[in-house]
Amino acid sequence: MAEVKVKVQPPDADPVEIENRIIELCHQFPHGITDQVIQNEMPHIEAQQRAVAINRLLSMGQLDLLRSNTGLLYRIKDSQNAGPVSFFLSKMKGSDNQEKLVYQIIEDAGNKGIWSRDIRYKSNLPLTEINKILKNLESKKLIKAVKSVAASKKKVYMLYNLQPDRSVTGGAWYSDQDFESEFVEVLNQQCFKFLQSKAETARESKQNPMIQRNSSFASSHEVWKYICELGISKVELSMEDIETILNTLIYDGKVEMTIIAAKEGTVGSVDGHMKLYRAVNPIIPPTGLVRAPCGLCPVFDDCHEGGEISPSNCIYMTEWLEF
Amino acid sequence: MTQAEIKLCSLLLQEHFGEIVEKIGVHLIRTGSQPLRVIAHDTGTSLDQVKKALCVLIQHNLVIYQVHKRGVVEYEAQCSRVLRMLRYPRYIYTAKTLYSDTGELIVEELLLNGKMTMSAVVKKVADRLTETMEDGKTMDYAEVSNTFVRLADTHFVQRCPFVPATENSDPGPPPPAPTLVINEKDMYLVPKLSLIGKGKRRRSSDEDATGEPKAKRPKHTADNKEPIPDDGIYWQANLDRFHQHFRDQGIVSAVANRMDQTSSEIVRTMLRMSEITTPSNAPFTQPLSSNEIFRSLPVGYNISKQVLDQYLTLLADDPLEFVGKSGDSGGGMYVINLHKALGSLATATLESVVQERFGSRCARIFRLVLQKKHLEQKQVEDFAMIPAKEAKDMLYKMLSENFISLQEIPKTPDHAPSRTFYLYTVNILSAARMLLHRCYKSIANLIERRQFETKENKRLLEKSQRVEAIIASMQATGAEEAQLQEIEEMITAPERQQLETLKRNVNKLDASEIQVDETIFLLESYIESTMKRQ
């Protein structure tokens, strides 16, 4: 065939114009275009020129390189990313692709953060490189390290301006990775006092026993409201938090709990049931063994007649007898 | 028999019966059942003394005998029975609260003498009571007999097994040791005695020591002239019944602490109604209908039927689970869950010991692991809201004292520690046994300390006894005030102080022994009840 396609040599042999055309194409196909499509559009441009143009667009951050089953796809970076991209670009001018990769991985982790080993798996970069990059990014104030409360040696990385998730910081009971024991103790005592006074008033009312018992119960919602009104906590406490505090009171043996079925609409019911708490007394007084010094003696196993430590010369007994 | 138990038995036997009995008794406890000659040979005591010691021990139900094949009689000591001797004061006190002074003295006499006939008991108790009464009044035998009959009816005293009367005389030689039988029905049957008489007041004599045998001898010769009507029918204190009573007391006080007085009265009524009907080691009492309970409530309590029903419902719904509802006939049938109650009491004892020894945060962790059965280290910290470092420290401390144990669950067949789950758990039975052993050793320590204190001040005690004797004799012969004063001053003030301190210390140690014995009772009942269920 002697048909020679007369190519109208459009004046876009210029690299910039090639790039612009590619960008226009990408805008037309927001899901991405393959190399084939570009080739079809601009058949007169050689592969090398095309490659150069695409590489320039990629390095400028205007195109995204994606892999699909058919081959490589080029996609325009959408306008949402344009803002931080420009900011990002200005920051990352001097960084290389590896850093961009790492940054992207951290960004994807959201506010749970990601551990350095996981970054290594995802990016396949060696450890030394990762560490260098992380230090670099941190100094540029793009990411930050947050100490996990679960394992104190583990550091998770997340974007600088994100709030760490509750599971990392431990929630209301932790402030700066420190467990706030006094706060928990104070809440413990306050809840107990509330329940105790409720039981007292119920006992004094001297009505028939059913009513007396029912009125000595307090639902977890009531306790939550009481604690909120007391205002001893600077952190907002949820009902689950109060329930964990009440559970510790149960383990102290001072409070007992029952669950009753409640209508969905009633205040404080969760999934159709409510938890009720009541202050109780211990069922036996301190037992006989602990009233003798032997019950609490730390050297009990070493004590025998005729030895260094014996009942005859026991100093604990001497002190105890002098009371 | 653990070392601690043997030590405690030896101390008790020595205090109550003396050196020889102690030697024989401890030897029997250590070596199990043995024939007579072996005992004599091993302990190095003469046959005569061994026989006497065994007599004492058998009289007090501490040793039993059995005829083995080839006609050999073997003697076996009962260690648990020896340990009951610690509880004698509590038995006597219970009898006092239930049946006042008469009951108290009857039980005291029975415990101190092992076995006695009814007439002997009645006479002795009447005499003792007459001593304490004012001049001119005496105690009637009939009253004492009445109390005795009441004690037998409520099963606090029971008949000892006796030799059955053989109808036809056995042609062969008599067996080396009699076999004792007791019929279930006859155990509480009081023989028809007509004991008429009054308690005799002991004639006042010069000194207590010499007065006793003098007054005793004429009485004794008077007795020998009349045949004793109920010869051969011996009575002993029924310790199981007392234990049942203590257990009921424990349950009632637990209910009173957890709920209020009225609920505890209802539970007490229910327990009283099932005293005779339920065997002592049953896990549940017989079902009682609410109508019956209403009828049996003590007279002072006038609560209406509805209120009673409400209380019963509340008791049945309580998380303690002491009372359960077993049916709806007769207004609702209720049972008392004895095994569960004992379990709760034993658990509460364990918790109290952990609290006093290690602190309330440790107690929190202990209760947490108790309720949740199996927990990992991390979960313990989260639930108990205790910082990780402290929680770890407390768990290891309790682990080293064997209150908590570890359960390993391996993930891989090679049990590598890094790939194994370690769960903390509480095994109540083994913790109770460990604590029981500690109790035995503690009581042994307390007794030793008491003996030590007494020995230290022996000189002073003897001196004070002498002075008292002198004063008494001088008072009898009518000395003057000034002379008495002079003699009293023989004991100087600091010595008097010392005597006071000694008395106080000995009392304190005694009281402490009884308190530790309460713990022993709870733990032993729980262990026994659990072993029977298995």
GROMACS .gro file of N, CA, C and O in nm, chain B residues 370-448:
model
  316
  693LEU      N    1  -1.094  -1.490   9.098
  693LEU     CA    2  -1.192  -1.587   9.150
  693LEU      C    3  -1.318  -1.586   9.067
  693LEU      O    4  -1.375  -1.690   9.033
  694GLN      N    5  -1.364  -1.464   9.031
  694GLN     CA    6  -1.490  -1.454   8.959
  694GLN      C    7  -1.475  -1.495   8.814
  694GLN      O    8  -1.565  -1.557   8.758
  695LYS      N    9  -1.365  -1.455   8.752
  695LYS     CA   10  -1.351  -1.479   8.609
  695LYS      C   11  -1.283  -1.611   8.578
  695LYS      O   12  -1.258  -1.640   8.463
  696LYS      N   13  -1.248  -1.686   8.679
  696LYS     CA   14  -1.191  -1.819   8.665
  696LYS      C   15  -1.051  -1.821   8.606
  696LYS      O   16  -0.957  -1.865   8.666
  697HIS      N   17  -1.033  -1.778   8.480
  697HIS     CA   18  -0.900  -1.783   8.419
  697HIS      C   19  -0.875  -1.650   8.350
  697HIS      O   20  -0.957  -1.605   8.273
  698LEU      N   21  -0.758  -1.590   8.380
  698LEU     CA   22  -0.730  -1.460   8.319
  698LEU      C   23  -0.584  -1.451   8.281
  698LEU      O   24  -0.498  -1.506   8.347
  699GLU      N   25  -0.559  -1.374   8.173
  699GLU     CA   26  -0.421  -1.347   8.136
  699GLU      C   27  -0.371  -1.228   8.214
  699GLU      O   28  -0.448  -1.150   8.269
  700GLN      N   29  -0.238  -1.211   8.211
  700GLN     CA   30  -0.176  -1.099   8.282
  700GLN      C   31  -0.235  -0.966   8.239
  700GLN      O   32  -0.273  -0.882   8.321
  701LYS      N   33  -0.244  -0.947   8.106
  701LYS     CA   34  -0.292  -0.818   8.055
  701LYS      C   35  -0.435  -0.791   8.098
  701LYS      O   36  -0.472  -0.681   8.135
  702GLN      N   37  -0.517  -0.899   8.094
  702GLN     CA   38  -0.657  -0.881   8.128
  702GLN      C   39  -0.673  -0.844   8.275
  702GLN      O   40  -0.760  -0.764   8.310
  703VAL      N   41  -0.588  -0.902   8.359
  703VAL     CA   42  -0.595  -0.870   8.502
  703VAL      C   43  -0.573  -0.721   8.521
  703VAL      O   44  -0.646  -0.654   8.594
  704GLU      N   45  -0.470  -0.667   8.453
  704GLU     CA   46  -0.443  -0.525   8.469
  704GLU      C   47  -0.560  -0.440   8.423
  704GLU      O   48  -0.595  -0.342   8.486
  705ASP      N   49  -0.620  -0.479   8.311
  705ASP     CA   50  -0.729  -0.397   8.256
  705ASP      C   51  -0.851  -0.398   8.345
  705ASP      O   52  -0.909  -0.295   8.373
  706PHE      N   53  -0.889  -0.519   8.393
  706PHE     CA   54  -1.012  -0.525   8.472
  706PHE      C   55  -0.997  -0.461   8.608
  706PHE      O   56  -1.088  -0.399   8.660
  707ALA      N   57  -0.880  -0.482   8.668
  707ALA     CA   58  -0.865  -0.435   8.805
  707ALA      C   59  -0.826  -0.288   8.811
  707ALA      O   60  -0.828  -0.228   8.918
  708MET      N   61  -0.791  -0.228   8.699
  708MET     CA   62  -0.750  -0.088   8.693
  708MET      C   63  -0.636  -0.058   8.788
  708MET      O   64  -0.642   0.032   8.869
  709ILE      N   65  -0.535  -0.143   8.780
  709ILE     CA   66  -0.416  -0.124   8.861
  709ILE      C   67  -0.300  -0.116   8.764
  709ILE      O   68  -0.296  -0.193   8.668
  710PRO      N   69  -0.203  -0.023   8.784
  710PRO     CA   70  -0.093  -0.010   8.688
  710PRO      C   71  -0.019  -0.142   8.671
  710PRO      O   72  -0.009  -0.223   8.764
  711ALA      N   73   0.038  -0.160   8.552
  711ALA     CA   74   0.089  -0.291   8.515
  711ALA      C   75   0.197  -0.341   8.609
  711ALA      O   76   0.197  -0.457   8.650
  712LYS      N   77   0.288  -0.250   8.646
  712LYS     CA   78   0.401  -0.294   8.730
  712LYS      C   79   0.352  -0.347   8.864
  712LYS      O   80   0.393  -0.454   8.910
  713GLU      N   81   0.259  -0.271   8.926
  713GLU     CA   82   0.212  -0.314   9.058
  713GLU      C   83   0.132  -0.441   9.048
  713GLU      O   84   0.143  -0.530   9.133
  714ALA      N   85   0.050  -0.451   8.942
  714ALA     CA   86  -0.032  -0.571   8.927
  714ALA      C   87   0.056  -0.694   8.913
  714ALA      O   88   0.029  -0.799   8.974
  715LYS      N   89   0.163  -0.680   8.836
  715LYS     CA   90   0.253  -0.794   8.818
  715LYS      C   91   0.313  -0.836   8.950
  715LYS      O   92   0.318  -0.954   8.985
  716ASP      N   93   0.358  -0.733   9.027
  716ASP     CA   94   0.421  -0.761   9.155
  716ASP      C   95   0.327  -0.837   9.248
  716ASP      O   96   0.363  -0.938   9.309
  717MET      N   97   0.202  -0.789   9.255
  717MET     CA   98   0.107  -0.853   9.345
  717MET      C   99   0.074  -0.995   9.302
  717MET      O  100   0.062  -1.085   9.385
  718LEU      N  101   0.058  -1.013   9.169
  718LEU     CA  102   0.025  -1.148   9.122
  718LEU      C  103   0.136  -1.245   9.158
  718LEU      O  104   0.111  -1.357   9.203
  719TYR      N  105   0.262  -1.202   9.141
  719TYR     CA  106   0.371  -1.295   9.171
  719TYR      C  107   0.381  -1.324   9.319
  719TYR      O  108   0.414  -1.435   9.359
  720LYS      N  109   0.349  -1.222   9.401
  720LYS     CA  110   0.355  -1.246   9.545
  720LYS      C  111   0.251  -1.350   9.586
  720LYS      O  112   0.280  -1.444   9.661
  721MET      N  113   0.129  -1.333   9.533
  721MET     CA  114   0.025  -1.431   9.568
  721MET      C  115   0.058  -1.567   9.511
  721MET      O  116   0.025  -1.670   9.569
  722LEU      N  117   0.123  -1.568   9.394
  722LEU     CA  118   0.160  -1.696   9.333
  722LEU      C  119   0.260  -1.767   9.420
  722LEU      O  120   0.252  -1.889   9.440
  723SER      N  121   0.355  -1.691   9.477
  723SER     CA  122   0.457  -1.757   9.558
  723SER      C  123   0.398  -1.810   9.688
  723SER      O  124   0.451  -1.903   9.746
  724GLU      N  125   0.288  -1.752   9.734
  724GLU     CA  126   0.225  -1.802   9.856
  724GLU      C  127   0.117  -1.904   9.825
  724GLU      O  128   0.042  -1.944   9.914
  725ASN      N  129   0.105  -1.943   9.698
  725ASN     CA  130   0.012  -2.050   9.657
  725ASN      C  131  -0.134  -2.017   9.673
  725ASN      O  132  -0.216  -2.107   9.688
  726PHE      N  133  -0.169  -1.889   9.671
  726PHE     CA  134  -0.311  -1.858   9.668
  726PHE      C  135  -0.362  -1.864   9.525
  726PHE      O  136  -0.477  -1.894   9.499
  727ILE      N  137  -0.275  -1.830   9.431
  727ILE     CA  138  -0.311  -1.829   9.289
  727ILE      C  139  -0.219  -1.929   9.220
  727ILE      O  140  -0.103  -1.946   9.259
  728SER      N  141  -0.271  -1.996   9.116
  728SER     CA  142  -0.183  -2.086   9.042
  728SER      C  143  -0.189  -2.052   8.893
  728SER      O  144  -0.279  -1.980   8.849
  729LEU      N  145  -0.093  -2.103   8.820
  729LEU     CA  146  -0.083  -2.075   8.676
  729LEU      C  147  -0.131  -2.194   8.596
  729LEU      O  148  -0.104  -2.308   8.631
  730GLN      N  149  -0.201  -2.166   8.489
  730GLN     CA  150  -0.241  -2.272   8.396
  730GLN      C  151  -0.176  -2.243   8.263
  730GLN      O  152  -0.193  -2.133   8.210
  731GLU      N  153  -0.099  -2.338   8.212
  731GLU     CA  154  -0.029  -2.314   8.084
  731GLU      C  155  -0.111  -2.371   7.971
  731GLU      O  156  -0.157  -2.484   7.978
  732ILE      N  157  -0.124  -2.293   7.865
  732ILE     CA  158  -0.192  -2.344   7.746
  732ILE      C  159  -0.097  -2.321   7.631
  732ILE      O  160  -0.077  -2.207   7.588
  733PRO      N  161  -0.033  -2.427   7.581
  733PRO     CA  162   0.067  -2.406   7.476
  733PRO      C  163   0.001  -2.387   7.341
  733PRO      O  164  -0.103  -2.445   7.311
  734LYS      N  165   0.063  -2.301   7.260
  734LYS     CA  166   0.013  -2.285   7.123
  734LYS      C  167   0.080  -2.384   7.030
  734LYS      O  168   0.025  -2.421   6.927
  735THR      N  169   0.204  -2.419   7.062
  735THR     CA  170   0.278  -2.511   6.974
  735THR      C  171   0.313  -2.636   7.052
  735THR      O  172   0.322  -2.632   7.175
  736PRO      N  173   0.335  -2.747   6.984
  736PRO     CA  174   0.361  -2.871   7.058
  736PRO      C  175   0.489  -2.867   7.138
  736PRO      O  176   0.507  -2.949   7.228
  737ASP      N  177   0.579  -2.775   7.108
  737ASP     CA  178   0.703  -2.778   7.183
  737ASP      C  179   0.699  -2.691   7.308
  737ASP      O  180   0.800  -2.672   7.373
  738HIS      N  181   0.584  -2.641   7.344
  738HIS     CA  182   0.564  -2.568   7.470
  738HIS      C  183   0.663  -2.455   7.488
  738HIS      O  184   0.708  -2.430   7.599
  739ALA      N  185   0.699  -2.390   7.383
  739ALA     CA  186   0.795  -2.280   7.398
  739ALA      C  187   0.732  -2.168   7.479
  739ALA      O  188   0.618  -2.131   7.456
  740PRO      N  189   0.803  -2.113   7.575
  740PRO     CA  190   0.742  -2.013   7.665
  740PRO      C  191   0.690  -1.892   7.591
  740PRO      O  192   0.590  -1.833   7.630
  741SER      N  193   0.757  -1.852   7.482
  741SER     CA  194   0.710  -1.731   7.415
  741SER      C  195   0.582  -1.757   7.338
  741SER      O  196   0.511  -1.665   7.302
  742ARG      N  197   0.554  -1.886   7.315
  742ARG     CA  198   0.432  -1.915   7.239
  742ARG      C  199   0.333  -1.992   7.326
  742ARG      O  200   0.266  -2.082   7.280
  743THR      N  201   0.329  -1.958   7.453
  743THR     CA  202   0.233  -2.026   7.541
  743THR      C  203   0.148  -1.921   7.610
  743THR      O  204   0.197  -1.814   7.645
  744PHE      N  205   0.022  -1.955   7.631
  744PHE     CA  206  -0.063  -1.869   7.712
  744PHE      C  207  -0.044  -1.908   7.858
  744PHE      O  208  -0.046  -2.026   7.891
  745TYR      N  209  -0.029  -1.809   7.944
  745TYR     CA  210  -0.024  -1.837   8.087
  745TYR      C  211  -0.145  -1.773   8.151
  745TYR      O  212  -0.161  -1.651   8.145
  746LEU      N  213  -0.231  -1.854   8.212
  746LEU     CA  214  -0.353  -1.801   8.271
  746LEU      C  215  -0.347  -1.817   8.421
  746LEU      O  216  -0.308  -1.922   8.473
  747TYR      N  217  -0.389  -1.712   8.493
  747TYR     CA  218  -0.395  -1.719   8.638
  747TYR      C  219  -0.530  -1.773   8.679
  747TYR      O  220  -0.633  -1.738   8.623
  748THR      N  221  -0.530  -1.859   8.780
  748THR     CA  222  -0.655  -1.914   8.828
  748THR      C  223  -0.646  -1.942   8.978
  748THR      O  224  -0.537  -1.948   9.032
  749VAL      N  225  -0.762  -1.953   9.042
  749VAL     CA  226  -0.764  -1.985   9.184
  749VAL      C  227  -0.829  -2.121   9.202
  749VAL      O  228  -0.942  -2.142   9.155
  750ASN      N  229  -0.761  -2.212   9.268
  750ASN     CA  230  -0.817  -2.342   9.300
  750ASN      C  231  -0.857  -2.338   9.447
  750ASN      O  232  -0.773  -2.344   9.536
  751ILE      N  233  -0.988  -2.323   9.472
  751ILE     CA  234  -1.033  -2.295   9.608
  751ILE      C  235  -0.999  -2.409   9.703
  751ILE      O  236  -0.955  -2.388   9.816
  752LEU      N  237  -1.016  -2.535   9.655
  752LEU     CA  238  -0.995  -2.647   9.745
  752LEU      C  239  -0.851  -2.653   9.793
  752LEU      O  240  -0.823  -2.669   9.912
  753SER      N  241  -0.757  -2.636   9.700
  753SER     CA  242  -0.618  -2.648   9.742
  753SER      C  243  -0.576  -2.527   9.827
  753SER      O  244  -0.498  -2.540   9.921
  754ALA      N  245  -0.630  -2.409   9.795
  754ALA     CA  246  -0.598  -2.293   9.878
  754ALA      C  247  -0.654  -2.311  10.018
  754ALA      O  248  -0.587  -2.276  10.117
  755ALA      N  249  -0.775  -2.372  10.027
  755ALA     CA  250  -0.834  -2.394  10.159
  755ALA      C  251  -0.747  -2.492  10.239
  755ALA      O  252  -0.723  -2.472  10.359
  756ARG      N  253  -0.697  -2.596  10.172
  756ARG     CA  254  -0.614  -2.693  10.243
  756ARG      C  255  -0.486  -2.628  10.291
  756ARG      O  256  -0.440  -2.653  10.404
  757MET      N  257  -0.428  -2.544  10.206
  757MET     CA  258  -0.303  -2.477  10.245
  757MET      C  259  -0.326  -2.389  10.367
  757MET      O  260  -0.247  -2.388  10.462
  758LEU      N  261  -0.438  -2.317  10.365
  758LEU     CA  262  -0.468  -2.228  10.476
  758LEU      C  263  -0.495  -2.307  10.604
  758LEU      O  264  -0.456  -2.266  10.714
  759LEU      N  265  -0.562  -2.423  10.589
  759LEU     CA  266  -0.592  -2.507  10.705
  759LEU      C  267  -0.463  -2.551  10.772
  759LEU      O  268  -0.450  -2.547  10.895
  760HIS      N  269  -0.368  -2.592  10.692
  760HIS     CA  270  -0.241  -2.635  10.746
  760HIS      C  271  -0.175  -2.522  10.824
  760HIS      O  272  -0.117  -2.541  10.930
  761ARG      N  273  -0.184  -2.400  10.766
  761ARG     CA  274  -0.128  -2.285  10.834
  761ARG      C  275  -0.197  -2.259  10.967
  761ARG      O  276  -0.132  -2.223  11.066
  762CYS      N  277  -0.328  -2.280  10.970
  762CYS     CA  278  -0.403  -2.262  11.096
  762CYS      C  279  -0.353  -2.357  11.202
  762CYS      O  280  -0.334  -2.318  11.319
  763TYR      N  281  -0.332  -2.485  11.165
  763TYR     CA  282  -0.286  -2.582  11.264
  763TYR      C  283  -0.153  -2.539  11.324
  763TYR      O  284  -0.132  -2.542  11.445
  764LYS      N  285  -0.064  -2.495  11.234
  764LYS     CA  286   0.067  -2.454  11.286
  764LYS      C  287   0.053  -2.330  11.375
  764LYS      O  288   0.122  -2.318  11.477
  765SER      N  289  -0.037  -2.239  11.336
  765SER     CA  290  -0.054  -2.118  11.417
  765SER      C  291  -0.100  -2.152  11.557
  765SER      O  292  -0.050  -2.097  11.656
  766ILE      N  293  -0.198  -2.244  11.567
  766ILE     CA  294  -0.248  -2.278  11.700
  766ILE      C  295  -0.137  -2.344  11.781
  766ILE      O  296  -0.121  -2.315  11.901
  767ALA      N  297  -0.059  -2.431  11.715
  767ALA     CA  298   0.052  -2.493  11.788
  767ALA      C  299   0.146  -2.386  11.841
  767ALA      O  300   0.193  -2.392  11.955
  768ASN      N  301   0.173  -2.283  11.758
  768ASN     CA  302   0.260  -2.174  11.803
  768ASN      C  303   0.202  -2.101  11.922
  768ASN      O  304   0.271  -2.070  12.019
  769LEU      N  305   0.070  -2.076  11.916
  769LEU     CA  306   0.006  -2.003  12.026
  769LEU      C  307   0.013  -2.083  12.155
  769LEU      O  308   0.041  -2.027  12.263
  770ILE      N  309  -0.012  -2.214  12.146
  770ILE     CA  310  -0.008  -2.297  12.267
  770ILE      C  311   0.133  -2.296  12.324
  770ILE      O  312   0.153  -2.283  12.446
  771GLU      N  313   0.231  -2.308  12.234
  771GLU     CA  314   0.369  -2.310  12.284
  771GLU      C  315   0.405  -2.180  12.353
  771GLU      O  316   0.472  -2.180  12.456
   0.00000   0.00000   0.00000
